[in-house]
């Protein structure tokens, strides 16, 4: 017990915290620009995310409860000294008395406090694991949203090329007297709307990048370049396997199980502390006109009524609540896994249909309309309608990609970690 106390004290006092909080000098030395792949961003989130840092500090605080938890002395030894002057009845030197009283816990309370402190650390560690999962999901969501905005910007640029080409051709028709100003105004409106949409996509991308900086604890002025393209997420496993994994390893369930164990250890500690404490005392009695006596004795507390009965009742109800919450959370996670998996598979089917059928058809329609416009068989409104259809279908494809990733992130949250096929 003595060696474990020293080890816990050394770990508490000597563990540096530079891994958790960057100093101002370290902040100033960070690069002005940073390129991040998705895996690099997720790896950084596991150690540098603000919620992970807070969870690590909370774990250090929880570990501090282990220091001195196993001491068997519930209080300091007491020394009582008194003087005994002779008032009447003779003459002689002044007498005195001294007593040392030591109270000990012999009912297992120190061991119970050690187990309770260990369970408190287990709860904090479960919180750290949960915060890593939350940081992963937050980082993944911000990264994907930013890259989705980049896809939308690329599609807007491609549409602008077509729209400006249509505007130039329409303006040439108007100049040649073969078209009306209404045609030119409609083509100009199409260009303006696409330019405005592109600006909105840039705003969305900037907001997502700032969310990513928050998730990774990066400076707000640091330029970020994301190098991993967002493509269709791969398939995942079967529902039964995912539900089984969620019920077995989900951080929230592990945290609830740790809380149940913590309240159980608290009940055990309170029962042990209700055991009567035993004391030993030694004294010297040197009264005037009397021989000097030495005294050795034992004291035992008399548990007339358990003084911690209120705390024992509260801890028992808290343990029961945690056990009920564990059952509720298990059923909730099973439903969440099923819902997220269904949404993910539906989004992938939608994306497959758009990619294989809708987009090729929209491209053919736009190509035919543009060729007919150049040949003079179609007016500008027919061409603009085909261009809008192509843009709408491409936007729907990006929406399906985003929906698939959102569903996958929800699935990872429900399962409690990365999901693979």
Short mmCIF file of C-alpha atoms in Angstrom, two decimals:
data_model
loop_
_atom_site.label_atom_id
_atom_site.label_comp_id
_atom_site.label_asym_id
_atom_site.label_seq_id
_atom_site.Cartn_x
_atom_site.Cartn_y
_atom_site.Cartn_z
CA UNK A 1 0.00 0.00 0.00
CA UNK A 2 2.85 2.36 0.78
CA UNK A 3 4.51 1.75 -2.60
CA UNK A 4 1.21 2.28 -4.46
CA UNK A 5 0.71 5.57 -2.61
CA UNK A 6 4.17 6.76 -3.62
CA UNK A 7 3.61 5.67 -7.22
CA UNK A 8 0.30 7.50 -7.48
CA UNK A 9 1.79 10.63 -5.92
CA UNK A 10 4.76 10.54 -8.31
CA UNK A 11 2.48 10.08 -11.31
CA UNK A 12 0.33 12.99 -10.22
CA UNK A 13 3.17 15.39 -9.52
CA UNK A 14 5.60 14.49 -12.30
CA UNK A 15 3.37 13.96 -15.36
CA UNK A 16 3.76 16.99 -17.65
CA UNK A 17 0.74 18.63 -19.23
CA UNK A 18 2.46 20.01 -22.32
CA UNK A 19 0.72 17.26 -24.33
CA UNK A 20 -2.65 18.79 -23.42
CA UNK A 21 -2.24 22.55 -23.69
CA UNK A 22 0.04 24.26 -26.18
CA UNK A 23 2.05 27.19 -24.84
CA UNK A 24 1.85 30.62 -26.48
CA UNK A 25 5.37 30.08 -27.83
CA UNK A 26 4.29 26.79 -29.44
CA UNK A 27 1.28 28.53 -30.93
CA UNK A 28 3.47 31.22 -32.44
CA UNK A 29 5.75 28.56 -33.96
CA UNK A 30 2.90 26.82 -35.80
CA UNK A 31 3.03 27.07 -39.60
CA UNK A 32 0.94 29.66 -41.43
CA UNK A 33 -0.53 27.02 -43.77
CA UNK A 34 -1.33 23.36 -43.32
CA UNK A 35 -2.25 20.58 -45.74
CA UNK A 36 -4.38 17.84 -44.24
CA UNK A 37 -5.57 14.54 -45.56
CA UNK A 38 -8.63 13.04 -43.95
CA UNK A 39 -6.57 10.48 -42.03
CA UNK A 40 -4.20 13.18 -40.79
CA UNK A 41 -7.11 15.29 -39.59
CA UNK A 42 -8.66 12.35 -37.76
CA UNK A 43 -5.32 11.45 -36.14
CA UNK A 44 -4.84 15.02 -34.94
CA UNK A 45 -8.39 15.12 -33.55
CA UNK A 46 -7.60 12.17 -31.25
CA UNK A 47 -4.97 14.20 -29.38
CA UNK A 48 -5.55 17.90 -30.08
CA UNK A 49 -9.33 18.32 -30.06
CA UNK A 50 -10.54 20.61 -27.25
CA UNK A 51 -12.92 17.98 -25.86
CA UNK A 52 -10.12 15.41 -25.80
CA UNK A 53 -7.84 17.84 -23.94
CA UNK A 54 -10.56 18.53 -21.37
CA UNK A 55 -11.18 14.80 -20.94
CA UNK A 56 -7.45 14.19 -20.35
CA UNK A 57 -7.36 16.88 -17.69
CA UNK A 58 -10.48 15.38 -16.10
CA UNK A 59 -8.70 12.02 -16.06
CA UNK A 60 -5.76 13.58 -14.22
CA UNK A 61 -8.17 15.03 -11.67
CA UNK A 62 -9.81 11.64 -11.22
CA UNK A 63 -6.42 9.95 -10.77
CA UNK A 64 -5.66 12.42 -7.99
CA UNK A 65 -8.32 10.74 -5.83
CA UNK A 66 -6.08 7.67 -5.61
CA UNK A 67 -3.45 9.59 -3.62
CA UNK A 68 -3.81 8.64 0.05
CA UNK A 69 -7.00 6.64 -0.52
CA UNK A 70 -5.59 3.56 1.24
CA UNK A 71 -4.53 5.21 4.48
CA UNK A 72 -5.94 3.44 7.53
CA UNK A 73 -5.79 6.55 9.71
CA UNK A 74 -9.13 8.39 9.45
CA UNK A 75 -7.69 11.34 11.38
CA UNK A 76 -4.45 12.58 12.91
CA UNK A 77 -3.29 10.95 16.18
CA UNK A 78 -4.17 13.14 19.16
CA UNK A 79 -1.84 14.11 21.97
CA UNK A 80 -3.38 15.38 25.20
CA UNK A 81 -1.18 16.90 27.94
CA UNK A 82 -2.33 18.38 31.25
CA UNK A 83 -0.65 19.78 34.33
CA UNK A 84 -1.69 18.73 37.86
CA UNK A 85 -0.60 21.25 40.44
CA UNK A 86 -1.09 20.36 44.11
CA UNK A 87 -3.78 22.60 45.61
CA UNK A 88 -3.92 21.32 49.22
CA UNK A 89 -3.05 18.36 51.38
CA UNK A 90 0.70 18.47 51.39
CA UNK A 91 3.68 19.60 49.40
CA UNK A 92 5.49 18.20 46.45
CA UNK A 93 6.27 18.69 42.79
CA UNK A 94 3.68 19.46 40.16
CA UNK A 95 2.08 16.42 38.53
CA UNK A 96 1.25 15.91 34.89
CA UNK A 97 -0.51 13.57 32.49
CA UNK A 98 0.03 12.83 28.77
CA UNK A 99 -2.07 10.66 26.45
CA UNK A 100 -1.57 9.65 22.82
CA UNK A 101 -4.73 8.43 21.07
CA UNK A 102 -4.65 6.73 17.63
CA UNK A 103 -7.85 5.78 15.78
CA UNK A 104 -7.69 3.08 13.05
CA UNK A 105 -10.11 1.86 10.39
CA UNK A 106 -10.06 -1.93 10.52
CA UNK A 107 -13.30 -2.71 8.68
CA UNK A 108 -11.95 -2.58 5.11
CA UNK A 109 -12.75 1.08 4.43
CA UNK A 110 -9.24 1.92 3.10
CA UNK A 111 -9.38 -0.90 0.54
CA UNK A 112 -12.90 0.17 -0.43
CA UNK A 113 -11.73 3.76 -0.95
CA UNK A 114 -8.91 2.53 -3.20
CA UNK A 115 -11.38 0.55 -5.32
CA UNK A 116 -13.72 3.56 -5.47
CA UNK A 117 -10.85 5.79 -6.64
CA UNK A 118 -9.94 3.23 -9.30
CA UNK A 119 -13.54 3.18 -10.51
CA UNK A 120 -13.58 6.97 -10.61
CA UNK A 121 -10.52 6.83 -12.86
CA UNK A 122 -12.28 4.23 -15.01
CA UNK A 123 -15.25 6.58 -15.44
CA UNK A 124 -12.92 9.41 -16.46
CA UNK A 125 -11.08 7.12 -18.89
CA UNK A 126 -14.40 6.09 -20.44
CA UNK A 127 -15.14 9.79 -20.85
CA UNK A 128 -11.81 10.22 -22.63
CA UNK A 129 -12.65 7.39 -25.05
CA UNK A 130 -16.07 8.92 -25.66
CA UNK A 131 -14.55 12.36 -26.29
CA UNK A 132 -12.20 10.85 -28.88
CA UNK A 133 -15.18 9.38 -30.71
CA UNK A 134 -16.98 12.71 -30.55
CA UNK A 135 -13.90 14.52 -31.84
CA UNK A 136 -13.59 12.03 -34.70
CA UNK A 137 -17.23 12.51 -35.74
CA UNK A 138 -16.94 16.29 -35.47
CA UNK A 139 -13.76 16.39 -37.52
CA UNK A 140 -15.11 14.00 -40.14
CA UNK A 141 -18.29 16.04 -40.50
CA UNK A 142 -16.42 19.34 -40.91
CA UNK A 143 -13.96 17.82 -43.39
CA UNK A 144 -16.72 16.28 -45.49
CA UNK A 145 -18.84 19.45 -45.51
CA UNK A 146 -15.86 21.48 -46.67
CA UNK A 147 -15.08 19.06 -49.50
CA UNK A 148 -18.75 18.88 -50.46
CA UNK A 149 -18.72 22.67 -50.77
CA UNK A 150 -15.61 22.32 -52.96
CA UNK A 151 -17.53 19.90 -55.21
CA UNK A 152 -20.39 22.36 -55.48
CA UNK A 153 -17.96 25.14 -56.38
CA UNK A 154 -16.46 22.94 -59.12
CA UNK A 155 -19.92 22.16 -60.50
CA UNK A 156 -20.82 25.85 -60.42
CA UNK A 157 -17.62 26.68 -62.33
CA UNK A 158 -18.46 24.07 -64.98
CA UNK A 159 -22.00 25.42 -65.28
CA UNK A 160 -20.68 28.97 -65.55
CA UNK A 161 -18.53 27.96 -68.53
CA UNK A 162 -21.66 26.75 -70.35
CA UNK A 163 -23.77 29.72 -69.22
CA UNK A 164 -21.18 32.27 -70.37
CA UNK A 165 -20.83 30.46 -73.69
CA UNK A 166 -24.61 30.66 -74.11
CA UNK A 167 -24.57 34.35 -73.18
CA UNK A 168 -21.90 35.09 -75.80
CA UNK A 169 -23.78 33.15 -78.50
CA UNK A 170 -27.03 34.88 -77.59
CA UNK A 171 -25.39 38.29 -77.66
CA UNK A 172 -23.99 37.54 -81.12
CA UNK A 173 -27.49 36.62 -82.29
CA UNK A 174 -28.88 39.85 -80.90
CA UNK A 175 -26.12 41.86 -82.56
CA UNK A 176 -26.88 40.11 -85.86
CA UNK A 177 -30.60 40.82 -85.52
CA UNK A 178 -31.50 37.13 -85.18
CA UNK A 179 -32.38 37.27 -81.48
CA UNK A 180 -34.22 39.43 -78.99
CA UNK A 181 -33.04 41.33 -75.94
CA UNK A 182 -35.22 38.98 -73.85
CA UNK A 183 -32.97 36.08 -74.88
CA UNK A 184 -29.86 38.00 -73.86
CA UNK A 185 -31.41 39.09 -70.56
CA UNK A 186 -32.38 35.48 -69.72
CA UNK A 187 -28.86 34.24 -70.47
CA UNK A 188 -27.36 37.07 -68.40
CA UNK A 189 -29.71 36.20 -65.51
CA UNK A 190 -28.54 32.58 -65.63
CA UNK A 191 -24.89 33.69 -65.34
CA UNK A 192 -25.67 36.00 -62.43
CA UNK A 193 -27.56 33.29 -60.53
CA UNK A 194 -24.71 30.83 -60.96
CA UNK A 195 -22.16 33.41 -59.77
CA UNK A 196 -24.32 34.11 -56.70
CA UNK A 197 -24.65 30.37 -56.00
CA UNK A 198 -20.88 29.99 -56.23
CA UNK A 199 -20.42 32.74 -53.64
CA UNK A 200 -22.84 30.92 -51.33
CA UNK A 201 -20.84 27.69 -51.74
CA UNK A 202 -17.63 29.57 -50.90
CA UNK A 203 -19.31 30.89 -47.76
CA UNK A 204 -20.33 27.35 -46.77
CA UNK A 205 -16.78 26.13 -47.37
CA UNK A 206 -15.29 28.90 -45.22
CA UNK A 207 -17.72 28.08 -42.41
CA UNK A 208 -16.88 24.36 -42.59
CA UNK A 209 -13.14 25.09 -42.54
CA UNK A 210 -13.60 27.21 -39.42
CA UNK A 211 -15.51 24.35 -37.80
CA UNK A 212 -12.59 22.09 -38.70
CA UNK A 213 -10.16 24.53 -37.07
CA UNK A 214 -12.33 24.41 -33.94
CA UNK A 215 -12.32 20.60 -33.98
CA UNK A 216 -8.52 20.45 -34.34
CA UNK A 217 -7.74 23.48 -32.15
CA UNK A 218 -5.98 25.40 -34.94
CA UNK A 219 -5.49 29.14 -35.23
CA UNK A 220 -8.31 30.97 -36.99
CA UNK A 221 -5.90 32.56 -39.47
CA UNK A 222 -4.17 29.31 -40.45
CA UNK A 223 -4.71 28.49 -44.13
CA UNK A 224 -6.00 24.95 -44.59
CA UNK A 225 -5.69 22.81 -47.70
CA UNK A 226 -7.69 19.58 -47.67
CA UNK A 227 -6.15 16.91 -49.86
CA UNK A 228 -8.61 13.99 -49.57
CA UNK A 229 -11.44 14.12 -52.11
CA UNK A 230 -14.94 13.21 -51.00
CA UNK A 231 -16.17 10.21 -52.95
CA UNK A 232 -18.92 7.69 -52.37
CA UNK A 233 -18.35 6.09 -48.95
CA UNK A 234 -17.80 2.32 -49.11
CA UNK A 235 -20.34 -0.23 -47.97
CA UNK A 236 -20.51 -1.33 -44.34
CA UNK A 237 -21.28 -4.58 -42.57
CA UNK A 238 -24.58 -6.25 -41.76
CA UNK A 239 -27.02 -4.83 -39.23
CA UNK A 240 -26.67 -7.67 -36.73
CA UNK A 241 -22.87 -7.33 -36.67
CA UNK A 242 -23.05 -3.54 -36.22
CA UNK A 243 -25.61 -3.78 -33.41
CA UNK A 244 -23.53 -6.43 -31.64
CA UNK A 245 -20.45 -4.24 -31.88
CA UNK A 246 -22.33 -1.20 -30.58
CA UNK A 247 -23.63 -3.11 -27.55
CA UNK A 248 -20.19 -4.53 -26.86
CA UNK A 249 -17.82 -1.59 -27.36
CA UNK A 250 -19.77 1.68 -27.55
CA UNK A 251 -18.03 4.33 -25.38
CA UNK A 252 -21.31 5.58 -23.93
CA UNK A 253 -22.24 2.09 -22.76
CA UNK A 254 -18.76 1.61 -21.33
CA UNK A 255 -19.11 4.91 -19.50
CA UNK A 256 -22.48 3.85 -18.07
CA UNK A 257 -21.06 0.48 -17.01
CA UNK A 258 -18.19 2.32 -15.32
CA UNK A 259 -20.71 4.53 -13.50
CA UNK A 260 -22.62 1.47 -12.30
CA UNK A 261 -19.35 0.03 -11.01
CA UNK A 262 -18.47 3.37 -9.39
CA UNK A 263 -21.77 3.58 -7.50
CA UNK A 264 -21.37 -0.05 -6.44
CA UNK A 265 -17.90 0.70 -5.07
CA UNK A 266 -19.29 3.79 -3.32
CA UNK A 267 -21.92 1.62 -1.63
CA UNK A 268 -19.19 -0.82 -0.60
CA UNK A 269 -17.08 2.01 0.79
CA UNK A 270 -19.99 3.47 2.78
CA UNK A 271 -20.79 0.05 4.25
CA UNK A 272 -17.14 -0.41 5.22
CA UNK A 273 -16.98 3.05 6.77
CA UNK A 274 -19.99 2.15 8.94
CA UNK A 275 -17.89 -0.53 10.65
CA UNK A 276 -16.81 0.65 14.13
CA UNK A 277 -13.35 2.13 14.20
CA UNK A 278 -10.87 0.90 16.78
CA UNK A 279 -8.50 3.13 18.72
CA UNK A 280 -5.42 2.59 20.83
CA UNK A 281 -4.09 4.94 23.41
CA UNK A 282 -1.12 5.16 25.75
CA UNK A 283 -0.73 7.59 28.61
CA UNK A 284 1.47 8.55 31.54
CA UNK A 285 -0.11 9.67 34.80
CA UNK A 286 2.23 11.38 37.25
CA UNK A 287 -0.04 12.90 39.89
CA UNK A 288 1.39 14.69 42.97
CA UNK A 289 1.93 12.50 46.01
CA UNK A 290 1.24 9.44 43.88
CA UNK A 291 3.30 6.87 41.99
CA UNK A 292 3.72 7.38 38.25
CA UNK A 293 1.51 5.12 36.18
CA UNK A 294 1.65 4.02 32.55
CA UNK A 295 -1.64 3.21 30.87
CA UNK A 296 -2.40 1.23 27.68
CA UNK A 297 -5.97 0.96 26.42
CA UNK A 298 -8.32 0.25 23.53
CA UNK A 299 -11.33 2.30 22.37
CA UNK A 300 -14.11 1.08 20.10
CA UNK A 301 -16.82 3.21 18.53
CA UNK A 302 -20.37 2.33 19.51
CA UNK A 303 -22.51 2.35 16.30
CA UNK A 304 -25.77 3.35 17.94
CA UNK A 305 -27.09 4.37 14.48
CA UNK A 306 -25.40 4.35 11.03
CA UNK A 307 -24.44 7.98 10.47
CA UNK A 308 -24.06 7.57 6.68
CA UNK A 309 -27.43 5.93 6.03
CA UNK A 310 -28.59 8.88 3.91
CA UNK A 311 -25.55 8.70 1.64
CA UNK A 312 -25.93 4.92 1.35
CA UNK A 313 -29.55 5.30 0.25
CA UNK A 314 -28.62 7.96 -2.30
CA UNK A 315 -25.81 5.86 -3.76
CA UNK A 316 -28.09 2.81 -4.01
CA UNK A 317 -30.72 4.81 -5.92
CA UNK A 318 -28.02 6.31 -8.16
CA UNK A 319 -26.70 2.84 -8.98
CA UNK A 320 -30.21 1.66 -9.86
CA UNK A 321 -30.71 4.71 -12.07
CA UNK A 322 -27.42 4.05 -13.84
CA UNK A 323 -28.40 0.42 -14.44
CA UNK A 324 -31.77 1.49 -15.89
CA UNK A 325 -30.04 4.11 -18.03
CA UNK A 326 -27.69 1.42 -19.33
CA UNK A 327 -30.61 -0.70 -20.49
CA UNK A 328 -32.37 2.28 -22.08
CA UNK A 329 -29.20 3.39 -23.87
CA UNK A 330 -28.64 -0.13 -25.21
CA UNK A 331 -32.08 -0.18 -26.82
CA UNK A 332 -31.63 3.36 -28.11
CA UNK A 333 -28.31 2.50 -29.75
CA UNK A 334 -29.80 -0.57 -31.43
CA UNK A 335 -32.50 1.59 -32.99
CA UNK A 336 -30.01 4.31 -33.93
CA UNK A 337 -27.79 1.78 -35.72
CA UNK A 338 -30.73 0.42 -37.70
CA UNK A 339 -31.95 3.90 -38.67
CA UNK A 340 -28.51 5.18 -39.71
CA UNK A 341 -27.76 2.03 -41.70
CA UNK A 342 -31.08 2.27 -43.54
CA UNK A 343 -30.43 5.94 -44.38
CA UNK A 344 -26.89 5.13 -45.51
CA UNK A 345 -27.95 2.32 -47.84
CA UNK A 346 -30.80 4.42 -49.28
CA UNK A 347 -28.40 7.29 -50.03
CA UNK A 348 -25.96 4.92 -51.74
CA UNK A 349 -28.74 3.51 -53.93
CA UNK A 350 -29.85 7.03 -54.82
CA UNK A 351 -26.28 8.00 -55.66
CA UNK A 352 -25.84 4.93 -57.85
CA UNK A 353 -29.00 5.68 -59.82
CA UNK A 354 -28.05 9.33 -60.33
CA UNK A 355 -24.50 8.48 -61.40
CA UNK A 356 -25.42 5.68 -63.82
CA UNK A 357 -28.69 6.92 -65.28
CA UNK A 358 -29.62 10.55 -64.56
CA UNK A 359 -26.32 12.34 -65.15
CA UNK A 360 -25.52 10.70 -68.53
CA UNK A 361 -29.06 11.49 -69.71
CA UNK A 362 -28.78 15.11 -68.57
CA UNK A 363 -25.41 15.49 -70.33
CA UNK A 364 -26.84 14.10 -73.58
CA UNK A 365 -29.82 16.43 -73.33
CA UNK A 366 -27.57 19.45 -72.79
CA UNK A 367 -25.31 18.42 -75.67
CA UNK A 368 -28.30 18.05 -78.05
CA UNK A 369 -29.79 21.36 -76.92
CA UNK A 370 -26.50 23.19 -77.39
CA UNK A 371 -26.03 21.70 -80.86
CA UNK A 372 -29.59 22.62 -81.81
CA UNK A 373 -29.12 26.14 -80.49
CA UNK A 374 -26.04 26.61 -82.65
CA UNK A 375 -27.94 25.26 -85.66
CA UNK A 376 -30.81 27.67 -85.01
CA UNK A 377 -33.40 24.96 -84.35
CA UNK A 378 -33.81 25.75 -80.60
CA UNK A 379 -34.21 29.09 -78.85
CA UNK A 380 -32.20 30.12 -75.82
CA UNK A 381 -34.94 29.10 -73.40
CA UNK A 382 -34.73 25.47 -74.53
CA UNK A 383 -30.96 25.55 -74.04
CA UNK A 384 -31.21 27.20 -70.62
CA UNK A 385 -33.79 24.62 -69.53
CA UNK A 386 -31.42 21.81 -70.53
CA UNK A 387 -28.55 23.51 -68.71
CA UNK A 388 -30.67 23.90 -65.56
CA UNK A 389 -31.67 20.24 -65.74
CA UNK A 390 -28.03 19.22 -65.98
CA UNK A 391 -27.08 21.46 -63.07
CA UNK A 392 -29.99 20.19 -60.98
CA UNK A 393 -29.08 16.54 -61.56
CA UNK A 394 -25.43 17.16 -60.72
CA UNK A 395 -26.47 19.03 -57.59
CA UNK A 396 -28.70 16.09 -56.66
CA UNK A 397 -25.71 13.77 -57.01
CA UNK A 398 -23.68 15.94 -54.63
CA UNK A 399 -26.65 16.01 -52.24
CA UNK A 400 -26.71 12.20 -52.34
CA UNK A 401 -22.96 12.05 -51.59
CA UNK A 402 -23.43 14.41 -48.66
CA UNK A 403 -26.45 12.46 -47.38
CA UNK A 404 -24.47 9.22 -47.56
CA UNK A 405 -21.62 10.72 -45.56
CA UNK A 406 -23.98 12.25 -43.00
CA UNK A 407 -25.65 8.85 -42.56
CA UNK A 408 -22.24 7.17 -42.26
CA UNK A 409 -21.16 9.65 -39.57
CA UNK A 410 -24.44 8.99 -37.72
CA UNK A 411 -23.74 5.27 -38.07
CA UNK A 412 -20.26 5.70 -36.59
CA UNK A 413 -21.77 7.61 -33.68
CA UNK A 414 -24.34 4.87 -33.13
CA UNK A 415 -21.78 2.05 -33.41
CA UNK A 416 -19.20 3.90 -31.35
CA UNK A 417 -16.28 3.93 -33.77
CA UNK A 418 -15.14 3.59 -37.34
CA UNK A 419 -17.23 1.22 -39.46
CA UNK A 420 -15.78 -0.83 -42.30
CA UNK A 421 -17.13 -3.29 -44.81
#
